[in-house]
XYZ file of C-alpha atoms in Angstrom:
661
model
C -1.739 -13.920 35.475
C -0.072 -10.781 34.075
C 3.311 -12.508 33.947
C 1.911 -15.368 31.895
C 0.348 -13.003 29.377
C 3.598 -11.083 28.996
C 5.631 -14.220 28.377
C 3.240 -15.326 25.652
C 3.580 -11.964 23.912
C 7.376 -12.114 24.046
C 7.360 -15.617 22.613
C 4.974 -14.725 19.806
C 6.996 -11.681 18.757
C 10.179 -13.702 18.754
C 8.658 -16.441 16.617
C 7.484 -14.118 13.878
C 10.147 -11.407 13.921
C 11.974 -12.898 10.926
C 9.316 -12.104 8.334
C 5.926 -11.179 9.869
C 4.052 -13.202 7.302
C 6.002 -12.149 4.213
C 6.105 -14.849 1.541
C 8.987 -14.883 -0.916
C 7.694 -15.680 -4.393
C 9.568 -16.076 -7.660
C 8.824 -16.291 -11.365
C 11.464 -17.862 -13.564
C 11.944 -18.459 -17.252
C 14.594 -21.177 -17.695
C 16.677 -21.633 -20.805
C 14.689 -23.938 -23.096
C 14.913 -26.201 -26.117
C 11.685 -27.082 -27.895
C 10.758 -30.773 -27.399
C 13.967 -31.567 -25.454
C 12.469 -32.563 -22.105
C 15.738 -33.857 -20.687
C 17.521 -30.551 -21.333
C 14.573 -28.541 -20.034
C 14.346 -30.614 -16.863
C 18.025 -29.996 -16.157
C 17.546 -26.241 -16.590
C 14.479 -26.273 -14.357
C 16.352 -28.153 -11.642
C 19.121 -25.543 -11.768
C 16.553 -22.791 -11.354
C 15.048 -24.664 -8.400
C 18.484 -24.796 -6.780
C 18.907 -21.084 -7.411
C 15.501 -20.377 -5.864
C 16.378 -22.510 -2.839
C 19.605 -20.546 -2.473
C 17.624 -17.302 -2.422
C 15.232 -18.719 0.205
C 12.254 -18.595 -2.146
C 9.056 -20.251 -0.905
C 6.994 -20.334 -4.115
C 8.415 -20.692 -7.634
C 6.294 -20.563 -10.789
C 7.715 -21.593 -14.175
C 6.288 -20.915 -17.667
C 3.448 -22.706 -19.393
C 4.469 -26.116 -20.801
C 8.056 -25.362 -19.773
C 9.004 -29.050 -19.625
C 8.313 -29.576 -23.342
C 8.181 -26.028 -24.630
C 4.953 -24.273 -25.590
C 5.600 -24.298 -29.345
C 5.812 -28.062 -29.976
C 2.676 -27.899 -32.166
C 1.723 -31.338 -33.584
C 4.603 -32.908 -31.648
C 2.290 -32.668 -28.643
C 0.388 -35.603 -30.156
C 3.474 -37.823 -30.147
C 3.482 -40.367 -27.282
C 7.266 -40.152 -27.186
C 7.150 -36.486 -26.190
C 4.381 -37.051 -23.624
C 6.224 -39.955 -22.000
C 9.426 -37.922 -21.904
C 7.573 -35.010 -20.294
C 6.252 -37.258 -17.511
C 9.708 -38.689 -16.920
C 11.096 -35.164 -16.699
C 8.344 -34.265 -14.223
C 9.400 -37.167 -12.002
C 13.044 -36.033 -12.147
C 12.091 -32.468 -11.248
C 9.906 -33.751 -8.423
C 12.733 -35.886 -7.042
C 14.995 -32.821 -7.109
C 12.691 -31.057 -4.633
C 13.122 -33.734 -1.961
C 14.332 -32.190 1.281
C 13.137 -28.733 0.279
C 9.928 -26.997 1.326
C 9.956 -24.854 -1.845
C 6.661 -25.048 -3.745
C 7.321 -25.428 -7.488
C 4.731 -24.932 -10.247
C 5.804 -26.320 -13.631
C 3.899 -26.766 -16.903
C 3.595 -29.860 -19.071
C 1.089 -31.706 -21.319
C -0.696 -34.665 -19.700
C -2.858 -37.236 -21.487
C -6.012 -38.346 -19.652
C -8.368 -40.932 -21.194
C -7.674 -40.018 -24.773
C -7.612 -36.253 -24.256
C -4.562 -34.019 -23.844
C -4.517 -31.267 -21.228
C -2.266 -28.255 -20.839
C -1.384 -28.546 -17.160
C 0.535 -27.054 -14.267
C 1.989 -29.474 -11.731
C 2.402 -28.393 -8.104
C 5.452 -29.994 -6.530
C 6.913 -29.928 -3.019
C 9.225 -32.085 -0.909
C 9.647 -34.736 -3.594
C 5.919 -35.160 -4.220
C 3.347 -33.998 -6.769
C 0.588 -32.322 -4.763
C -1.846 -31.658 -7.593
C -2.349 -31.020 -11.300
C -4.269 -27.987 -12.592
C -5.406 -28.055 -16.268
C -5.887 -24.893 -18.310
C -9.465 -23.659 -18.479
C -9.511 -21.301 -21.475
C -7.793 -22.414 -24.678
C -7.005 -19.720 -27.271
C -7.785 -20.712 -30.834
C -7.497 -17.362 -32.575
C -4.800 -15.476 -34.489
C -1.459 -17.218 -33.887
C -2.870 -19.597 -31.247
C -4.087 -23.122 -32.074
C -4.382 -24.799 -28.679
C -7.772 -26.475 -29.308
C -6.033 -28.416 -32.078
C -4.085 -30.336 -29.416
C -5.632 -29.722 -26.017
C -8.971 -30.090 -24.269
C -10.231 -27.530 -21.776
C -10.495 -28.290 -18.076
C -14.282 -28.680 -18.302
C -13.751 -31.801 -20.440
C -11.793 -33.547 -17.710
C -13.666 -36.642 -16.501
C -11.477 -37.519 -13.520
C -10.790 -35.850 -10.186
C -7.692 -37.964 -9.521
C -4.896 -39.159 -11.752
C -2.457 -42.004 -11.367
C 1.114 -40.714 -11.870
C 3.788 -43.324 -11.273
C 2.992 -45.005 -7.984
C 0.860 -42.192 -6.635
C -2.674 -40.895 -7.052
C -2.727 -37.130 -7.565
C -5.700 -34.717 -7.499
C -6.377 -33.072 -10.868
C -8.772 -30.295 -11.865
C -9.194 -26.563 -12.081
C -11.115 -26.741 -8.808
C -7.990 -27.140 -6.670
C -6.920 -24.601 -4.088
C -3.722 -25.176 -2.119
C -3.722 -24.312 1.588
C -0.765 -23.916 3.917
C -1.062 -26.583 6.607
C 0.346 -24.184 9.224
C -1.906 -21.286 8.253
C -5.236 -22.117 6.670
C -5.674 -18.481 5.640
C -2.617 -18.671 3.389
C -3.652 -20.436 0.218
C -2.849 -20.171 -3.463
C -4.495 -20.905 -6.776
C -3.353 -21.379 -10.359
C -4.596 -20.239 -13.726
C -2.712 -20.661 -16.984
C -1.915 -17.912 -19.525
C -5.128 -17.245 -21.501
C -7.159 -17.781 -18.335
C -6.073 -14.273 -17.313
C -7.188 -12.661 -20.587
C -10.871 -13.633 -20.449
C -13.722 -11.529 -18.970
C -13.973 -13.588 -15.767
C -10.556 -15.131 -15.053
C -10.493 -18.273 -12.891
C -8.197 -16.356 -10.534
C -11.122 -14.092 -9.606
C -13.068 -17.084 -8.305
C -9.959 -18.545 -6.680
C -9.375 -15.292 -4.844
C -12.984 -15.145 -3.732
C -12.554 -18.653 -2.377
C -9.571 -17.526 -0.303
C -6.484 -17.787 -2.515
C -4.221 -14.875 -1.596
C -1.391 -15.932 -3.919
C -2.212 -16.394 -7.608
C 0.225 -18.076 -9.987
C 0.168 -17.990 -13.765
C 2.491 -20.190 -15.848
C 2.248 -18.454 -19.198
C 3.451 -18.473 -22.803
C 2.522 -15.082 -24.168
C 4.372 -14.082 -27.315
C 5.704 -10.597 -27.909
C 4.001 -8.053 -30.144
C 4.482 -4.314 -30.259
C 2.671 -2.839 -27.258
C 1.648 -6.212 -25.826
C 4.032 -5.975 -22.864
C 2.247 -2.830 -21.654
C -1.102 -4.550 -21.844
C 0.310 -7.584 -20.028
C 1.585 -5.352 -17.225
C -1.832 -3.751 -16.929
C -3.554 -7.132 -16.812
C -1.319 -8.532 -14.088
C -1.413 -5.350 -12.031
C -5.176 -4.840 -12.325
C -5.958 -8.487 -11.601
C -3.822 -8.395 -8.469
C -5.778 -5.282 -7.439
C -9.263 -6.610 -8.180
C -8.415 -9.887 -6.421
C -6.592 -8.142 -3.536
C -3.858 -10.698 -4.025
C -0.302 -11.249 -5.125
C -0.136 -12.256 -8.762
C 2.988 -14.058 -10.012
C 3.304 -14.423 -13.784
C 6.060 -16.408 -15.531
C 6.417 -16.111 -19.312
C 8.186 -18.365 -21.826
C 11.474 -17.027 -23.164
C 13.275 -16.780 -26.473
C 14.109 -20.483 -26.409
C 10.642 -21.164 -27.797
C 10.254 -21.691 -31.549
C 10.408 -18.537 -33.646
C 8.177 -19.986 -36.364
C 6.184 -16.795 -36.953
C 6.227 -15.628 -33.298
C 8.831 -14.616 -30.718
C 8.644 -15.047 -26.952
C 10.414 -12.653 -24.604
C 10.408 -14.315 -21.185
C 8.339 -11.554 -19.629
C 7.718 -12.268 -15.934
C 5.888 -10.067 -13.452
C 5.059 -9.994 -9.751
C 2.328 -7.640 -8.532
C 0.659 -7.123 -5.170
C -2.729 -5.462 -4.940
C -2.115 -3.263 -7.960
C 1.546 -2.504 -7.312
C 4.245 -4.101 -9.477
C 6.949 -5.476 -7.187
C 9.243 -7.047 -9.777
C 9.553 -7.348 -13.539
C 12.020 -9.273 -15.657
C 14.097 -8.059 -18.536
C 12.737 -9.349 -21.838
C 14.452 -11.000 -24.806
C 17.225 -12.796 -22.944
C 18.348 -16.308 -23.849
C 19.706 -17.484 -20.511
C 17.597 -18.481 -17.499
C 16.144 -15.536 -15.591
C 14.357 -15.317 -12.251
C 12.695 -12.462 -10.397
C 11.707 -12.537 -6.723
C 9.644 -10.431 -4.351
C 8.518 -10.583 -0.741
C 4.727 -10.455 -0.579
C 3.020 -9.029 2.505
C 0.371 -11.710 2.981
C -1.133 -10.317 6.233
C -1.555 -6.962 4.521
C -3.566 -8.587 1.753
C -5.646 -10.524 4.263
C -6.314 -7.340 6.238
C -7.406 -5.481 3.106
C -9.808 -8.285 2.246
C -11.314 -8.276 5.722
C -11.863 -4.520 5.482
C -13.654 -4.889 2.132
C -17.053 -6.308 2.933
C -17.844 -6.640 -0.771
C -14.897 -8.977 -1.249
C -16.687 -11.584 0.837
C -19.759 -11.618 -1.406
C -20.630 -15.233 -2.153
C -22.134 -14.845 -5.607
C -20.326 -16.758 -8.297
C -18.371 -18.939 -5.912
C -17.737 -22.575 -6.660
C -16.716 -25.479 -4.499
C -12.971 -25.999 -4.407
C -11.040 -28.984 -3.202
C -8.441 -27.984 -0.661
C -4.969 -29.496 -0.978
C -2.621 -29.046 1.974
C 1.043 -28.235 1.518
C 3.884 -27.871 4.026
C 4.670 -24.370 5.276
C 7.706 -23.255 3.213
C 8.626 -20.548 5.719
C 9.859 -23.062 8.288
C 13.160 -23.434 6.431
C 13.856 -19.708 6.357
C 13.582 -18.477 9.938
C 16.616 -16.190 9.570
C 15.698 -14.735 6.202
C 16.172 -10.994 5.731
C 13.429 -8.949 4.142
C 14.378 -8.046 0.565
C 11.279 -5.978 -0.141
C 11.990 -2.230 -0.363
C 10.117 -0.245 2.270
C 9.938 3.494 1.656
C 10.291 5.894 4.566
C 7.377 7.957 3.282
C 4.540 5.628 2.233
C 2.134 8.508 1.613
C 4.435 10.134 -0.948
C 5.193 8.519 -4.341
C 8.906 8.110 -4.955
C 8.576 8.770 -8.676
C 8.683 12.568 -9.225
C 6.219 12.424 -12.111
C 3.731 10.375 -10.076
C 4.282 12.677 -7.104
C 3.480 15.749 -9.188
C 0.326 14.092 -10.492
C -0.662 13.100 -6.950
C -0.201 16.649 -5.675
C -2.204 18.123 -8.555
C -5.008 15.649 -7.897
C -5.028 16.282 -4.152
C -5.373 20.006 -4.691
C -8.203 19.382 -7.162
C -10.046 17.171 -4.651
C -9.695 19.789 -1.919
C -10.845 22.614 -4.182
C -13.814 20.627 -5.511
C -14.958 19.760 -2.000
C -14.796 23.355 -0.844
C -16.509 24.648 -3.995
C -19.449 22.306 -3.409
C -19.779 23.466 0.198
C -19.595 27.164 -0.744
C -22.203 26.702 -3.489
C -24.519 24.788 -1.184
C -24.373 27.305 1.649
C -24.212 30.373 -0.569
C -21.616 31.820 1.775
C -20.204 35.301 1.203
C -16.763 34.589 2.580
C -14.320 31.823 3.364
C -12.741 32.756 6.686
C -9.400 31.197 7.456
C -6.708 31.661 10.102
C -3.202 32.034 8.651
C -0.203 31.353 10.874
C 2.629 31.246 8.365
C 2.851 27.469 8.758
C 2.374 24.688 6.212
C -1.190 23.656 7.041
C -2.814 27.069 6.961
C -0.808 27.912 3.836
C -2.256 24.955 1.947
C -5.754 25.759 3.189
C -5.348 29.340 1.943
C -4.190 28.139 -1.475
C -7.238 25.865 -1.660
C -9.636 28.638 -0.623
C -8.261 31.155 -3.136
C -8.264 28.552 -5.909
C -11.860 27.585 -5.077
C -13.011 31.196 -5.309
C -11.256 31.600 -8.654
C -12.936 28.446 -10.000
C -16.275 29.816 -8.833
C -15.637 33.018 -10.767
C -15.293 35.020 -7.589
C -12.430 37.291 -6.495
C -9.693 36.084 -4.140
C -10.759 38.906 -1.837
C -13.788 36.781 -0.915
C -11.313 34.828 1.218
C -10.910 36.598 4.558
C -7.458 35.587 5.769
C -6.914 36.414 9.412
C -3.503 36.323 11.044
C -3.584 36.464 14.829
C -0.173 37.022 16.415
C 0.167 35.721 19.941
C 2.837 35.160 22.567
C 4.870 32.763 20.391
C 4.516 34.363 16.966
C 7.891 35.082 15.336
C 8.670 37.777 12.812
C 9.387 35.145 10.156
C 5.999 33.422 10.351
C 4.125 36.715 10.685
C 5.853 38.252 7.679
C 5.318 35.100 5.613
C 1.622 35.005 6.544
C 0.977 38.661 5.725
C 3.092 38.551 2.569
C 1.307 35.456 1.239
C -2.169 36.823 1.930
C -1.380 40.035 0.079
C 0.360 38.259 -2.811
C -2.620 35.962 -3.360
C -5.090 38.851 -3.279
C -7.065 37.601 -0.275
C -8.550 40.054 2.232
C -6.162 40.567 5.155
C -7.178 41.096 8.743
C -4.701 41.242 11.633
C -5.999 40.602 15.146
C -3.453 40.610 17.958
C -4.725 38.136 20.560
C -2.285 38.869 23.400
C -4.453 41.377 25.270
C -7.546 39.165 25.042
C -5.577 36.167 26.305
C -4.149 38.151 29.232
C -7.681 39.188 30.157
C -8.783 35.577 29.985
C -5.899 34.476 32.217
C -7.084 37.025 34.762
C -10.697 35.892 34.412
C -9.885 32.243 35.113
C -7.169 32.961 37.671
C -4.222 31.661 35.650
C -0.707 32.974 36.164
C 0.493 34.380 32.827
C 4.043 33.323 33.674
C 3.085 29.646 33.921
C 3.533 28.406 30.358
C 1.525 25.211 30.668
C -1.205 23.584 28.586
C -3.748 26.158 29.740
C -1.440 28.946 28.583
C -1.230 27.343 25.153
C -4.864 26.350 24.704
C -6.231 29.742 25.697
C -4.497 31.149 22.615
C -5.762 28.398 20.313
C -9.343 28.823 21.498
C -9.162 32.600 21.301
C -8.155 32.338 17.655
C -10.987 29.937 16.847
C -13.513 32.209 18.607
C -12.350 35.157 16.501
C -12.671 33.158 13.276
C -16.130 31.843 14.175
C -17.402 35.277 15.110
C -15.978 36.879 11.974
C -17.682 34.193 9.899
C -20.991 34.969 11.620
C -20.491 38.693 11.176
C -19.645 38.451 7.463
C -21.891 35.593 6.381
C -18.975 33.236 5.916
C -17.721 29.821 6.960
C -14.533 28.956 8.816
C -12.117 26.802 6.818
C -10.212 24.323 8.979
C -6.485 23.843 8.500
C -5.592 20.796 10.643
C -4.075 17.784 8.841
C -4.388 13.993 9.090
C -1.183 13.550 11.095
C -2.312 16.029 13.739
C -5.658 14.259 13.991
C -3.941 10.888 14.445
C -1.811 12.240 17.289
C -4.480 14.529 18.701
C -2.069 17.446 18.247
C -4.820 20.042 18.233
C -6.734 21.974 20.859
C -10.204 20.604 21.481
C -12.714 23.221 20.376
C -9.776 25.324 19.251
C -7.984 24.663 15.981
C -9.704 21.264 16.192
C -12.973 22.887 15.104
C -14.141 24.545 11.877
C -17.061 24.521 9.452
C -15.231 22.689 6.663
C -11.759 21.188 7.056
C -9.908 20.954 3.743
C -6.687 19.337 5.042
C -8.136 16.594 7.231
C -7.325 13.832 4.740
C -3.698 14.799 4.067
C -0.737 13.700 6.227
C 1.877 16.251 7.232
C 4.618 14.626 5.155
C 2.555 15.052 2.004
C 1.401 18.622 2.608
C 4.835 20.105 1.970
C 4.909 18.420 -1.450
C 1.478 19.785 -2.373
C 2.569 23.295 -1.386
C 5.824 22.872 -3.332
C 3.871 21.651 -6.375
C 1.714 24.774 -6.264
C 4.831 26.917 -5.909
C 6.442 25.304 -8.953
C 3.405 25.053 -11.229
C 0.893 27.787 -10.370
C 2.606 30.487 -8.302
C 4.261 33.659 -9.536
C 7.800 34.522 -8.423
C 6.718 36.359 -5.261
C 4.378 33.616 -4.079
C 6.953 30.962 -4.990
C 9.572 32.515 -2.700
C 7.089 32.894 0.154
C 5.917 29.292 -0.156
C 9.438 27.896 -0.050
C 10.237 30.067 2.953
C 7.196 28.550 4.695
C 8.226 25.009 3.715
C 11.664 25.610 5.232
C 10.232 26.923 8.525
C 10.222 24.537 11.490
C 6.824 23.035 12.339
C 5.434 24.707 15.458
C 2.108 25.840 16.958
C 4.014 28.924 18.214
C 2.180 29.044 21.522
C 5.265 29.583 23.688
C 7.406 32.751 23.648
C 10.308 32.700 21.168
C 13.953 32.745 22.155
C 15.843 35.928 23.002
C 16.926 36.090 19.367
C 13.361 35.708 18.080
C 13.604 32.048 17.044
C 10.922 29.379 17.467
C 11.533 27.320 20.611
C 8.423 25.109 20.506
C 9.184 22.699 17.670
C 6.520 20.002 17.382
C 8.887 17.303 16.159
C 11.168 17.846 19.167
C 8.197 17.048 21.393
C 6.408 14.244 19.531
C 9.111 12.910 17.229
C 9.483 13.339 13.459
C 6.275 13.436 11.470
C 7.882 11.203 8.854
C 8.097 8.449 11.505
C 4.592 9.009 12.876
C 3.123 9.069 9.379
C 4.941 5.788 8.713
C 3.302 4.238 11.793
C -0.077 5.731 10.848
C 0.044 4.258 7.354
C 1.016 0.744 8.395
C -1.409 0.599 11.317
C -4.476 1.824 9.427
C -3.702 0.761 5.874
C -2.234 -2.681 6.568
C -3.402 -3.598 10.071
C 0.192 -4.051 11.264
C 0.761 -4.694 14.960
C 3.451 -2.704 16.836
C 6.166 -5.345 16.380
C 5.672 -5.389 12.626
C 5.490 -1.593 12.475
C 8.849 -1.421 14.238
C 10.318 -4.142 12.024
C 9.308 -2.273 8.883
C 10.451 1.067 10.290
C 13.907 -0.309 11.059
C 14.063 -1.755 7.554
C 12.965 1.556 6.007
C 14.940 4.065 8.086
C 18.059 1.944 8.470
C 20.663 3.676 10.623
C 18.831 7.022 10.637
C 17.322 6.307 14.045
C 18.367 3.779 16.719
C 15.892 1.057 17.595
C 15.332 2.480 21.085
C 14.302 5.834 19.643
C 11.866 4.242 17.195
C 10.327 2.239 20.038
C 9.907 5.417 22.095
C 8.201 7.211 19.217
C 6.022 4.170 18.550
C 4.861 4.294 22.158
C 4.034 7.986 21.758
C 2.095 7.281 18.580
C -0.007 4.449 20.009
C -0.671 6.204 23.318
C -1.811 9.396 21.669
C -3.734 7.616 18.905
C -5.928 5.868 21.486
C -6.307 8.673 24.037
C -7.146 11.344 21.442
C -9.959 9.531 19.639
C -12.543 11.788 21.319
C -11.275 14.661 19.175
C -11.732 12.660 15.991
C -15.222 11.545 17.002
C -16.578 15.056 16.421
C -14.595 16.256 13.438
C -16.049 18.787 11.013
C -16.687 17.696 7.443
C -13.705 17.443 5.129
C -12.780 15.666 1.894
C -11.201 12.222 1.935
C -8.063 12.413 -0.187
C -6.117 9.150 0.112
C -6.549 5.566 1.287
C -6.205 6.512 4.966
C -8.864 8.622 6.632
C -9.868 9.245 10.250
C -13.330 10.674 9.671
C -15.910 9.169 12.047
C -18.350 9.228 9.125
C -15.940 7.481 6.780
C -13.091 5.057 7.298
C -12.470 5.058 11.031
C -14.947 4.289 13.800
C -13.434 3.697 17.223
C -14.672 4.086 20.791
C -13.207 7.149 22.439
C -12.454 5.076 25.538
C -10.913 2.011 23.858
C -7.910 0.625 25.728
C -4.441 0.753 24.206
C -3.124 -1.852 26.654
C -2.893 -4.686 24.118
C -0.779 -2.600 21.750
C 1.317 -0.974 24.485
C 2.178 -4.331 26.058
C 3.640 -5.379 22.734
C 5.604 -2.125 22.494
C 7.008 -2.639 25.999
C 8.422 -5.986 24.919
C 10.173 -4.660 21.838
C-alpha cells in the first residue's frame, strides 16, 4: 500500500512541476486606426501571435478595440457594425489550434439596441459575449448616446454566423480541467462605480478579472487608475488585468495613452509604458493557488449576500500547451522584506511603532514599575531593548525603568558581552550583570549531569537559569519580563521550553529573523546617536548564536545557529510560502530554486526544507502556550491569532513529498 501512495505522489509532482498553477496573463494595446476594422483585426491577430509565442494563456485587449472607442456617431452606421463582426470572425479563425483565451471589444447590435461588448474567443470559437454594465455619460463621455446598458439586454443567447453564443453580464468562464479556476469580465467604467461587477464576479468564484478599457489620459488620472486596479485586485483577492486603448484613438478633445496594468491581490505585477503608438503588451504569471488559498482563509470572502446567479461557460485549459514553460514571475529571496528601500524604511518604522504601542498598553494596564529584559548582545534582545526604552520614553518615564540584565554563561564571548553592556549603558537603561556559570554548575551537580558533556541538557540548563533570574527579578522589582524570541525561532522551535520560550510579554514574536536586522539598522540610522549606531551595527554583523557552548580557543563563537539549521533567509522563505500562500513542499522548493538561483544546490535546499517541515510540526507544543505579543505582519504563529494546530499533528504527508523531490 505504501508503494502505491508513493508512486502517486511522484506522478503528481511531476505533472505540476512546470508551473504549480501559475497562469500567464497579458494585457495588450494594439496599434489602431479609428473605424478601420480590417486594419485593427490584422494588428490584433499579430498581437495574438506574439502572445502565443510568449506562451500566454489569457490575453485581454482594449475596449472596442476592433472599431476603436472614439468612433462616436459612426457606431450607428451598419457598415461599421457589419465590418466589426467580420473582423471578429477573422480574429476568431486566427485562434484555431491555440488554447489561448482572447478577450476583444466590439459593438454588437441586438434587436435594435447597440451594446458595448467583450467577446471571449478560444480555439477558433466565440465562447461568450459580455456587454458593458455601466455606461458613462458625463464630462467627455457620451456612451448612452450610442449604447444600451447590459440590463436592457433581452436575450441570453445570440446568433453569430452559424453559431449560437451566450450573451450577458451574468457569464462566468470556468476552466474545464479545474472548476476552481474561473474568470469574469467587466468593461472600463464598470470598475469606477461604487460596486463594480467584478466584486460580484469574484464572490461567485472568478479568480481572474479582465477589463477591456478605454480610459483617456488626464493629469493625475494614471495614479488613480493604478490605485483602482490594485485596490480592486486586493478587495476581490484576485488577479486584475486591465488593457487600455492607446494613442491610435481619436484625439478630438481627448488623448489615450495605452495604459495597461496587471495586479494580484493588491500588488502590481506589470505596467505598460504610456503614450506609445506601436502595439504594446505586458505579461505576468499569476499565482492562482495562492489566491484560492487566501480566499479559503478569509471566511468573510465566502459571505453570500449580494450574490447573483451566473451562467457558467466552460473553456479549454490553456496550460496544456505550455507544459515546459519557465516561470517569468520574479520571486524575491526575502519575501518579508520590501525590496524598495523607501518602503523598507517605512515598514521598519511602522513595525517599531506597533511593538512600542503594544508594550505601552501592557505597561499601562499592569502599572508595572519595571520592564525586565535579558540582553545577550544578539539581534533579538537588542531589538527588544530598543522597544522597551522607546516605550518608556513615550510613557514619559526614564529609560532607567528598563532593567536590562546580561547573564554571561559558558559560551558568552567578549564581543557579545561588551556589545550588550555598552548598548545598555548608551541607552540609559539600568544594567545588572549576573554570571550564571556557578549556578549552572550547581544545577549540573544537583541533577547528576557531567559538566563536560555538552549536550542539550548542558545548553538548556543555561537558558532556563537565565529565565528564572529574569522572572524572579521581575517579581522582586514589581516588573514584567519582556520576551525577545522572534517569529523564525518560533517556527523552528529554536527556543528552550520554559526558558527563553517564556516571558510576560513578547515584543518580537511577530517578526521574522530576516526582518529584525533591518528594523535594528533603521533605528541605528534614524534614531540612534553615534555611539549607539556603532554598537548596533556591530551587533548586526555578529553571527547568530545562542552562545550556549564554550567559544573557541581564540574566543570566537563556535555555535552558529545557521550552521546547524540552515540559513534563516531560506527558512523564512519556506515559512512565508507555507503559511501565507499554502504552498506544498514541491512548490516551496520550486519557488526557492527560482528565487535563490545558483546560490544553493537543489540537494541543499531539499535538506533544509526537510529540517523546516520536521521542526515546524514537532515544535508546535511550544507555540501552543506562547505569551502575549503583538502581531506585526501577515504571518503569525500565535495560538490566539492566525495559527491553530494540534501539537501532535503528523508531518508524514509533507515529508513524503519532500523525500520525492
